[in-house]
């Protein structure tokens, strides 16, 4: 049984998709904890209601990023994680923290990386006139939103899209691909070679949603 620790900052819909897939697909894993940097993150209630351990580490209680990350790492380590899953965890992480979990920490970013790292991805994709947008699950490395890519989902950008309509279309695909990526990790079917990640069972690492 592998231990999955999920970090959230808000509603936690990706976390929910992972919790549900882990149970319904009988992964060789359990959700060991859901941890938030915000005490009022909606997703904490969802996890607690399902008997999952929860914890919060409020970043406002720490004078420096390093202090916060050290306490966060201690809290995560308390749940003996095999994989740390960032699911809408809205904090920039220090290099020390990332190195501590390197190779066993995943993130989902709502763009087709390497396009649009950082914030406001949907507004930027619309503004740039992109015809495709999407989401990327990647291993976390010290450079923000740049780690080896595990899976991507692409959706069309439609005439008249707003950041909200595009984000809803992308989020639907996030809920499909993030559980898949975490399952691959806990099943041990990912092979990382530099920036390239292969799925050893030949499962699709690209989803293209119909227009
Ligand atoms: C998602 O769009 C994810 O890609 C981004 O933050 C959002 C989190 O949503 N990193 P949720 O909390 O999983 O509902």
PDB file of C-alpha atoms and ligand atoms in Angstrom:
ATOM      1  CA  UNK A   1       0.000   0.000   0.000  1.00  0.00           C
ATOM      2  CA  UNK A   2       1.454   3.337  -1.039  1.00  0.00           C
ATOM      3  CA  UNK A   3       0.670   6.464   0.955  1.00  0.00           C
ATOM      4  CA  UNK A   4      -0.672   9.435  -0.986  1.00  0.00           C
ATOM      5  CA  UNK A   5      -0.577  12.862   0.675  1.00  0.00           C
ATOM      6  CA  UNK A   6      -2.594  15.555  -1.120  1.00  0.00           C
ATOM      7  CA  UNK A   7      -1.995  19.303  -0.652  1.00  0.00           C
ATOM      8  CA  UNK A   8      -4.793  21.760  -1.395  1.00  0.00           C
ATOM      9  CA  UNK A   9      -5.550  25.444  -0.876  1.00  0.00           C
ATOM     10  CA  UNK A  10      -9.205  25.651  -1.853  1.00  0.00           C
ATOM     11  CA  UNK A  11     -12.221  23.743  -3.090  1.00  0.00           C
ATOM     12  CA  UNK A  12     -10.218  20.596  -3.832  1.00  0.00           C
ATOM     13  CA  UNK A  13     -12.116  19.229  -6.815  1.00  0.00           C
ATOM     14  CA  UNK A  14      -8.975  17.516  -8.157  1.00  0.00           C
ATOM     15  CA  UNK A  15      -8.385  16.022  -4.719  1.00  0.00           C
ATOM     16  CA  UNK A  16     -11.969  14.677  -4.762  1.00  0.00           C
ATOM     17  CA  UNK A  17     -11.417  13.087  -8.183  1.00  0.00           C
ATOM     18  CA  UNK A  18      -8.266  11.382  -6.870  1.00  0.00           C
ATOM     19  CA  UNK A  19      -9.923  10.193  -3.642  1.00  0.00           C
ATOM     20  CA  UNK A  20     -12.821   8.736  -5.626  1.00  0.00           C
ATOM     21  CA  UNK A  21     -10.640   7.038  -8.241  1.00  0.00           C
ATOM     22  CA  UNK A  22      -8.359   5.559  -5.564  1.00  0.00           C
ATOM     23  CA  UNK A  23     -11.355   3.923  -3.892  1.00  0.00           C
ATOM     24  CA  UNK A  24     -13.384   2.899  -6.946  1.00  0.00           C
ATOM     25  CA  UNK A  25     -10.404   1.588  -8.951  1.00  0.00           C
ATOM     26  CA  UNK A  26      -8.828  -0.109  -5.929  1.00  0.00           C
ATOM     27  CA  UNK A  27      -5.396   1.385  -6.328  1.00  0.00           C
ATOM     28  CA  UNK A  28      -2.577  -0.235  -4.337  1.00  0.00           C
ATOM     29  CA  UNK A  29      -2.622   2.955  -2.270  1.00  0.00           C
ATOM     30  CA  UNK A  30      -4.490   4.939   0.333  1.00  0.00           C
ATOM     31  CA  UNK A  31      -5.022   8.652   0.851  1.00  0.00           C
ATOM     32  CA  UNK A  32      -2.904   9.093   3.982  1.00  0.00           C
ATOM     33  CA  UNK A  33      -3.777  12.768   4.466  1.00  0.00           C
ATOM     34  CA  UNK A  34      -5.115  15.940   2.918  1.00  0.00           C
ATOM     35  CA  UNK A  35      -3.175  19.005   4.030  1.00  0.00           C
ATOM     36  CA  UNK A  36      -3.964  22.670   3.402  1.00  0.00           C
ATOM     37  CA  UNK A  37      -2.231  25.984   3.985  1.00  0.00           C
ATOM     38  CA  UNK A  38      -5.684  27.506   4.513  1.00  0.00           C
ATOM     39  CA  UNK A  39      -7.733  26.500   7.529  1.00  0.00           C
ATOM     40  CA  UNK A  40     -10.999  27.155   5.672  1.00  0.00           C
ATOM     41  CA  UNK A  41     -10.173  25.250   2.474  1.00  0.00           C
ATOM     42  CA  UNK A  42     -13.435  23.642   1.349  1.00  0.00           C
ATOM     43  CA  UNK A  43     -11.698  20.394   0.470  1.00  0.00           C
ATOM     44  CA  UNK A  44     -10.680  19.730   4.092  1.00  0.00           C
ATOM     45  CA  UNK A  45     -14.306  19.121   5.057  1.00  0.00           C
ATOM     46  CA  UNK A  46     -14.806  16.723   2.156  1.00  0.00           C
ATOM     47  CA  UNK A  47     -11.753  14.698   3.247  1.00  0.00           C
ATOM     48  CA  UNK A  48     -12.645  14.695   6.937  1.00  0.00           C
ATOM     49  CA  UNK A  49     -16.182  13.545   6.114  1.00  0.00           C
ATOM     50  CA  UNK A  50     -14.658  10.521   4.413  1.00  0.00           C
ATOM     51  CA  UNK A  51     -12.483   9.627   7.377  1.00  0.00           C
ATOM     52  CA  UNK A  52      -9.277  10.875   5.775  1.00  0.00           C
ATOM     53  CA  UNK A  53      -6.742  12.506   8.106  1.00  0.00           C
ATOM     54  CA  UNK A  54      -6.489  16.250   7.567  1.00  0.00           C
ATOM     55  CA  UNK A  55      -4.027  18.878   8.709  1.00  0.00           C
ATOM     56  CA  UNK A  56      -3.420  22.528   8.049  1.00  0.00           C
ATOM     57  CA  UNK A  57      -0.271  24.590   8.226  1.00  0.00           C
ATOM     58  CA  UNK A  58      -1.148  28.267   7.965  1.00  0.00           C
ATOM     59  CA  UNK A  59       1.538  30.082   5.979  1.00  0.00           C
ATOM     60  CA  UNK A  60       0.623  33.314   7.765  1.00  0.00           C
ATOM     61  CA  UNK A  61       1.979  31.876  11.022  1.00  0.00           C
ATOM     62  CA  UNK A  62       5.549  31.732   9.677  1.00  0.00           C
ATOM     63  CA  UNK A  63       7.963  34.606   9.263  1.00  0.00           C
ATOM     64  CA  UNK A  64       9.729  33.208   6.217  1.00  0.00           C
ATOM     65  CA  UNK A  65       8.978  30.896   3.312  1.00  0.00           C
ATOM     66  CA  UNK A  66      11.725  28.571   4.621  1.00  0.00           C
ATOM     67  CA  UNK A  67      10.095  28.308   8.063  1.00  0.00           C
ATOM     68  CA  UNK A  68       6.712  27.543   6.535  1.00  0.00           C
ATOM     69  CA  UNK A  69       8.123  24.961   4.136  1.00  0.00           C
ATOM     70  CA  UNK A  70      10.068  23.271   6.948  1.00  0.00           C
ATOM     71  CA  UNK A  71       6.919  22.872   9.039  1.00  0.00           C
ATOM     72  CA  UNK A  72       4.928  21.758   5.999  1.00  0.00           C
ATOM     73  CA  UNK A  73       7.566  19.120   5.159  1.00  0.00           C
ATOM     74  CA  UNK A  74       7.525  17.895   8.767  1.00  0.00           C
ATOM     75  CA  UNK A  75       3.741  17.590   8.663  1.00  0.00           C
ATOM     76  CA  UNK A  76       3.798  15.736   5.338  1.00  0.00           C
ATOM     77  CA  UNK A  77       6.571  13.405   6.506  1.00  0.00           C
ATOM     78  CA  UNK A  78       4.434  12.520   9.523  1.00  0.00           C
ATOM     79  CA  UNK A  79       2.162  10.662   7.084  1.00  0.00           C
ATOM     80  CA  UNK A  80       5.046   8.683   5.505  1.00  0.00           C
ATOM     81  CA  UNK A  81       4.209   9.698   1.922  1.00  0.00           C
ATOM     82  CA  UNK A  82       5.223   7.691  -1.129  1.00  0.00           C
ATOM     83  CA  UNK A  83       3.849  10.474  -3.296  1.00  0.00           C
ATOM     84  CA  UNK A  84       2.912  14.085  -2.585  1.00  0.00           C
ATOM     85  CA  UNK A  85       0.162  15.411  -4.844  1.00  0.00           C
ATOM     86  CA  UNK A  86      -0.234  19.172  -5.244  1.00  0.00           C
ATOM     87  CA  UNK A  87      -3.866  19.772  -6.176  1.00  0.00           C
ATOM     88  CA  UNK A  88      -4.505  23.490  -6.371  1.00  0.00           C
ATOM     89  CA  UNK A  89      -1.875  24.179  -3.723  1.00  0.00           C
ATOM     90  CA  UNK A  90      -1.274  27.888  -4.211  1.00  0.00           C
ATOM     91  CA  UNK A  91       2.167  28.385  -2.689  1.00  0.00           C
ATOM     92  CA  UNK A  92       5.554  28.908  -4.285  1.00  0.00           C
ATOM     93  CA  UNK A  93       7.801  26.237  -2.777  1.00  0.00           C
ATOM     94  CA  UNK A  94      11.417  26.682  -1.729  1.00  0.00           C
ATOM     95  CA  UNK A  95      14.146  24.710  -3.461  1.00  0.00           C
ATOM     96  CA  UNK A  96      14.912  22.801  -0.247  1.00  0.00           C
ATOM     97  CA  UNK A  97      11.306  21.644   0.045  1.00  0.00           C
ATOM     98  CA  UNK A  98      11.154  20.579  -3.590  1.00  0.00           C
ATOM     99  CA  UNK A  99      14.476  18.689  -3.356  1.00  0.00           C
ATOM    100  CA  UNK A 100      13.220  16.844  -0.274  1.00  0.00           C
ATOM    101  CA  UNK A 101      10.273  15.414  -2.264  1.00  0.00           C
ATOM    102  CA  UNK A 102      11.870  15.382  -5.719  1.00  0.00           C
ATOM    103  CA  UNK A 103      10.845  12.412  -7.862  1.00  0.00           C
ATOM    104  CA  UNK A 104       7.771  11.763  -5.692  1.00  0.00           C
ATOM    105  CA  UNK A 105       5.846  15.048  -5.966  1.00  0.00           C
ATOM    106  CA  UNK A 106       3.315  15.790  -8.714  1.00  0.00           C
ATOM    107  CA  UNK A 107       1.469  18.980  -9.652  1.00  0.00           C
ATOM    108  CA  UNK A 108      -1.338  19.850 -12.035  1.00  0.00           C
ATOM    109  CA  UNK A 109      -1.080  23.120 -13.906  1.00  0.00           C
ATOM    110  CA  UNK A 110      -3.979  24.513 -15.971  1.00  0.00           C
ATOM    111  CA  UNK A 111      -2.115  25.110 -19.223  1.00  0.00           C
ATOM    112  CA  UNK A 112      -0.298  23.135 -21.873  1.00  0.00           C
ATOM    113  CA  UNK A 113       3.171  23.587 -20.439  1.00  0.00           C
ATOM    114  CA  UNK A 114       5.684  24.923 -21.274  1.00  0.00           C
ATOM    115  CA  UNK A 115       3.175  27.583 -22.396  1.00  0.00           C
ATOM    116  CA  UNK A 116       1.842  29.833 -19.661  1.00  0.00           C
ATOM    117  CA  UNK A 117       3.562  28.862 -16.425  1.00  0.00           C
ATOM    118  CA  UNK A 118       2.329  30.904 -13.453  1.00  0.00           C
ATOM    119  CA  UNK A 119      -1.076  32.456 -12.873  1.00  0.00           C
ATOM    120  CA  UNK A 120      -4.090  33.503 -15.007  1.00  0.00           C
ATOM    121  CA  UNK A 121      -3.407  30.818 -17.586  1.00  0.00           C
ATOM    122  CA  UNK A 122      -6.866  30.829 -19.176  1.00  0.00           C
ATOM    123  CA  UNK A 123      -7.026  34.603 -19.619  1.00  0.00           C
ATOM    124  CA  UNK A 124      -3.523  34.532 -21.111  1.00  0.00           C
ATOM    125  CA  UNK A 125      -4.392  31.701 -23.531  1.00  0.00           C
ATOM    126  CA  UNK A 126      -7.500  33.570 -24.738  1.00  0.00           C
ATOM    127  CA  UNK A 127      -5.589  36.842 -25.008  1.00  0.00           C
ATOM    128  CA  UNK A 128      -2.850  35.141 -27.043  1.00  0.00           C
ATOM    129  CA  UNK A 129      -5.432  33.795 -29.497  1.00  0.00           C
ATOM    130  CA  UNK A 130      -4.642  30.133 -28.730  1.00  0.00           C
ATOM    131  CA  UNK A 131      -6.942  27.602 -30.359  1.00  0.00           C
ATOM    132  CA  UNK A 132      -5.909  24.913 -27.862  1.00  0.00           C
ATOM    133  CA  UNK A 133      -5.652  25.105 -24.096  1.00  0.00           C
ATOM    134  CA  UNK A 134      -5.447  22.422 -21.458  1.00  0.00           C
ATOM    135  CA  UNK A 135      -3.766  21.052 -18.394  1.00  0.00           C
ATOM    136  CA  UNK A 136      -0.497  19.354 -17.556  1.00  0.00           C
ATOM    137  CA  UNK A 137       0.445  16.931 -14.794  1.00  0.00           C
ATOM    138  CA  UNK A 138       4.166  17.114 -14.125  1.00  0.00           C
ATOM    139  CA  UNK A 139       6.811  16.164 -11.603  1.00  0.00           C
ATOM    140  CA  UNK A 140       7.719  19.138  -9.441  1.00  0.00           C
ATOM    141  CA  UNK A 141      11.208  20.572  -9.822  1.00  0.00           C
ATOM    142  CA  UNK A 142      12.611  23.784  -8.338  1.00  0.00           C
ATOM    143  CA  UNK A 143      11.793  25.833 -11.448  1.00  0.00           C
ATOM    144  CA  UNK A 144       8.098  26.777 -11.250  1.00  0.00           C
ATOM    145  CA  UNK A 145       5.825  24.734 -13.577  1.00  0.00           C
ATOM    146  CA  UNK A 146       8.744  23.215 -15.498  1.00  0.00           C
ATOM    147  CA  UNK A 147       9.147  19.594 -14.358  1.00  0.00           C
ATOM    148  CA  UNK A 148       8.974  16.415 -16.471  1.00  0.00           C
ATOM    149  CA  UNK A 149       5.519  16.066 -18.062  1.00  0.00           C
ATOM    150  CA  UNK A 150       3.487  12.962 -17.142  1.00  0.00           C
ATOM    151  CA  UNK A 151       0.254  13.624 -19.033  1.00  0.00           C
ATOM    152  CA  UNK A 152      -1.472  16.476 -20.857  1.00  0.00           C
ATOM    153  CA  UNK A 153      -5.100  17.110 -21.738  1.00  0.00           C
ATOM    154  CA  UNK A 154      -5.954  19.505 -24.557  1.00  0.00           C
ATOM    155  CA  UNK A 155      -9.286  21.239 -25.085  1.00  0.00           C
ATOM    156  CA  UNK A 156     -10.379  23.682 -27.779  1.00  0.00           C
ATOM    157  CA  UNK A 157     -10.588  27.394 -27.093  1.00  0.00           C
ATOM    158  CA  UNK A 158     -13.963  28.375 -28.536  1.00  0.00           C
ATOM    159  CA  UNK A 159     -15.082  31.737 -29.936  1.00  0.00           C
ATOM    160  CA  UNK A 160     -16.608  33.770 -27.116  1.00  0.00           C
ATOM    161  CA  UNK A 161     -14.781  31.852 -24.376  1.00  0.00           C
ATOM    162  CA  UNK A 162     -14.131  33.718 -21.149  1.00  0.00           C
ATOM    163  CA  UNK A 163     -11.540  32.622 -18.583  1.00  0.00           C
ATOM    164  CA  UNK A 164     -14.430  31.045 -16.656  1.00  0.00           C
ATOM    165  CA  UNK A 165     -15.880  29.003 -19.507  1.00  0.00           C
ATOM    166  CA  UNK A 166     -12.440  27.871 -20.620  1.00  0.00           C
ATOM    167  CA  UNK A 167     -11.418  27.004 -17.085  1.00  0.00           C
ATOM    168  CA  UNK A 168     -14.549  24.861 -16.631  1.00  0.00           C
ATOM    169  CA  UNK A 169     -13.741  22.954 -19.835  1.00  0.00           C
ATOM    170  CA  UNK A 170     -10.139  22.419 -18.730  1.00  0.00           C
ATOM    171  CA  UNK A 171     -11.128  21.426 -15.179  1.00  0.00           C
ATOM    172  CA  UNK A 172     -13.291  18.601 -16.502  1.00  0.00           C
ATOM    173  CA  UNK A 173     -10.200  17.148 -18.181  1.00  0.00           C
ATOM    174  CA  UNK A 174      -8.062  17.758 -15.076  1.00  0.00           C
ATOM    175  CA  UNK A 175     -10.400  15.433 -13.204  1.00  0.00           C
ATOM    176  CA  UNK A 176      -9.783  12.770 -15.839  1.00  0.00           C
ATOM    177  CA  UNK A 177      -6.013  12.990 -16.161  1.00  0.00           C
ATOM    178  CA  UNK A 178      -4.815  13.753 -12.626  1.00  0.00           C
ATOM    179  CA  UNK A 179      -6.175  10.534 -11.085  1.00  0.00           C
ATOM    180  CA  UNK A 180      -4.702   8.636 -14.005  1.00  0.00           C
ATOM    181  CA  UNK A 181      -1.240  10.121 -13.406  1.00  0.00           C
ATOM    182  CA  UNK A 182      -1.340   9.395  -9.670  1.00  0.00           C
ATOM    183  CA  UNK A 183      -2.450   5.823 -10.358  1.00  0.00           C
ATOM    184  CA  UNK A 184       0.505   5.355 -12.714  1.00  0.00           C
ATOM    185  CA  UNK A 185       2.818   6.601  -9.993  1.00  0.00           C
ATOM    186  CA  UNK A 186       1.476   4.283  -7.292  1.00  0.00           C
ATOM    187  CA  UNK A 187       1.420   1.339  -9.701  1.00  0.00           C
ATOM    188  CA  UNK A 188       5.054   2.059 -10.568  1.00  0.00           C
ATOM    189  CA  UNK A 189       4.437   2.396 -14.307  1.00  0.00           C
ATOM    190  CA  UNK A 190       6.200   5.713 -14.886  1.00  0.00           C
ATOM    191  CA  UNK A 191       9.748   5.865 -16.155  1.00  0.00           C
ATOM    192  CA  UNK A 192      11.518   9.209 -15.966  1.00  0.00           C
ATOM    193  CA  UNK A 193      14.494   9.900 -18.173  1.00  0.00           C
ATOM    194  CA  UNK A 194      15.619  13.518 -17.896  1.00  0.00           C
ATOM    195  CA  UNK A 195      12.645  15.586 -19.001  1.00  0.00           C
ATOM    196  CA  UNK A 196      10.899  12.654 -20.639  1.00  0.00           C
ATOM    197  CA  UNK A 197       8.368  10.485 -18.881  1.00  0.00           C
ATOM    198  CA  UNK A 198       7.181   7.203 -20.348  1.00  0.00           C
ATOM    199  CA  UNK A 199       4.186   5.146 -19.219  1.00  0.00           C
ATOM    200  CA  UNK A 200       5.437   1.596 -19.379  1.00  0.00           C
ATOM    201  CA  UNK A 201       2.035  -0.020 -20.064  1.00  0.00           C
ATOM    202  CA  UNK A 202       1.497   2.159 -23.114  1.00  0.00           C
ATOM    203  CA  UNK A 203      -1.467   4.068 -21.664  1.00  0.00           C
ATOM    204  CA  UNK A 204      -2.153   7.385 -23.397  1.00  0.00           C
ATOM    205  CA  UNK A 205      -0.260  10.348 -21.971  1.00  0.00           C
ATOM    206  CA  UNK A 206      -2.299  12.754 -24.081  1.00  0.00           C
ATOM    207  CA  UNK A 207      -6.034  13.359 -24.038  1.00  0.00           C
ATOM    208  CA  UNK A 208      -7.554  15.551 -26.733  1.00  0.00           C
ATOM    209  CA  UNK A 209     -11.098  16.591 -25.924  1.00  0.00           C
ATOM    210  CA  UNK A 210     -13.435  17.017 -28.879  1.00  0.00           C
ATOM    211  CA  UNK A 211     -14.454  20.514 -29.985  1.00  0.00           C
TER     212      UNK A 211
HETATM  213  C1  LIG B   1      -7.008  23.730 -10.867  1.00  0.00           C
HETATM  214  O1  LIG B   1      -7.386  24.426 -12.004  1.00  0.00           O
HETATM  215  C2  LIG B   1      -5.548  23.356 -10.940  1.00  0.00           C
HETATM  216  O2  LIG B   1      -5.109  23.116 -12.228  1.00  0.00           O
HETATM  217  C3  LIG B   1      -4.880  24.598 -10.408  1.00  0.00           C
HETATM  218  O3  LIG B   1      -5.729  25.053  -9.392  1.00  0.00           O
HETATM  219  C4  LIG B   1      -7.056  24.603  -9.622  1.00  0.00           C
HETATM  220  C5  LIG B   1      -7.464  23.829  -8.416  1.00  0.00           C
HETATM  221  O4  LIG B   1      -8.805  23.459  -8.411  1.00  0.00           O
HETATM  222  N1  LIG B   1      -3.528  24.295 -10.009  1.00  0.00           N
HETATM  223  P1  LIG B   1      -9.346  22.460  -7.319  1.00  0.00           P
HETATM  224  O5  LIG B   1      -9.011  23.027  -5.949  1.00  0.00           O
HETATM  225  O6  LIG B   1      -8.703  21.118  -7.542  1.00  0.00           O
HETATM  226  O7  LIG B   1     -10.829  22.410  -7.533  1.00  0.00           O
END
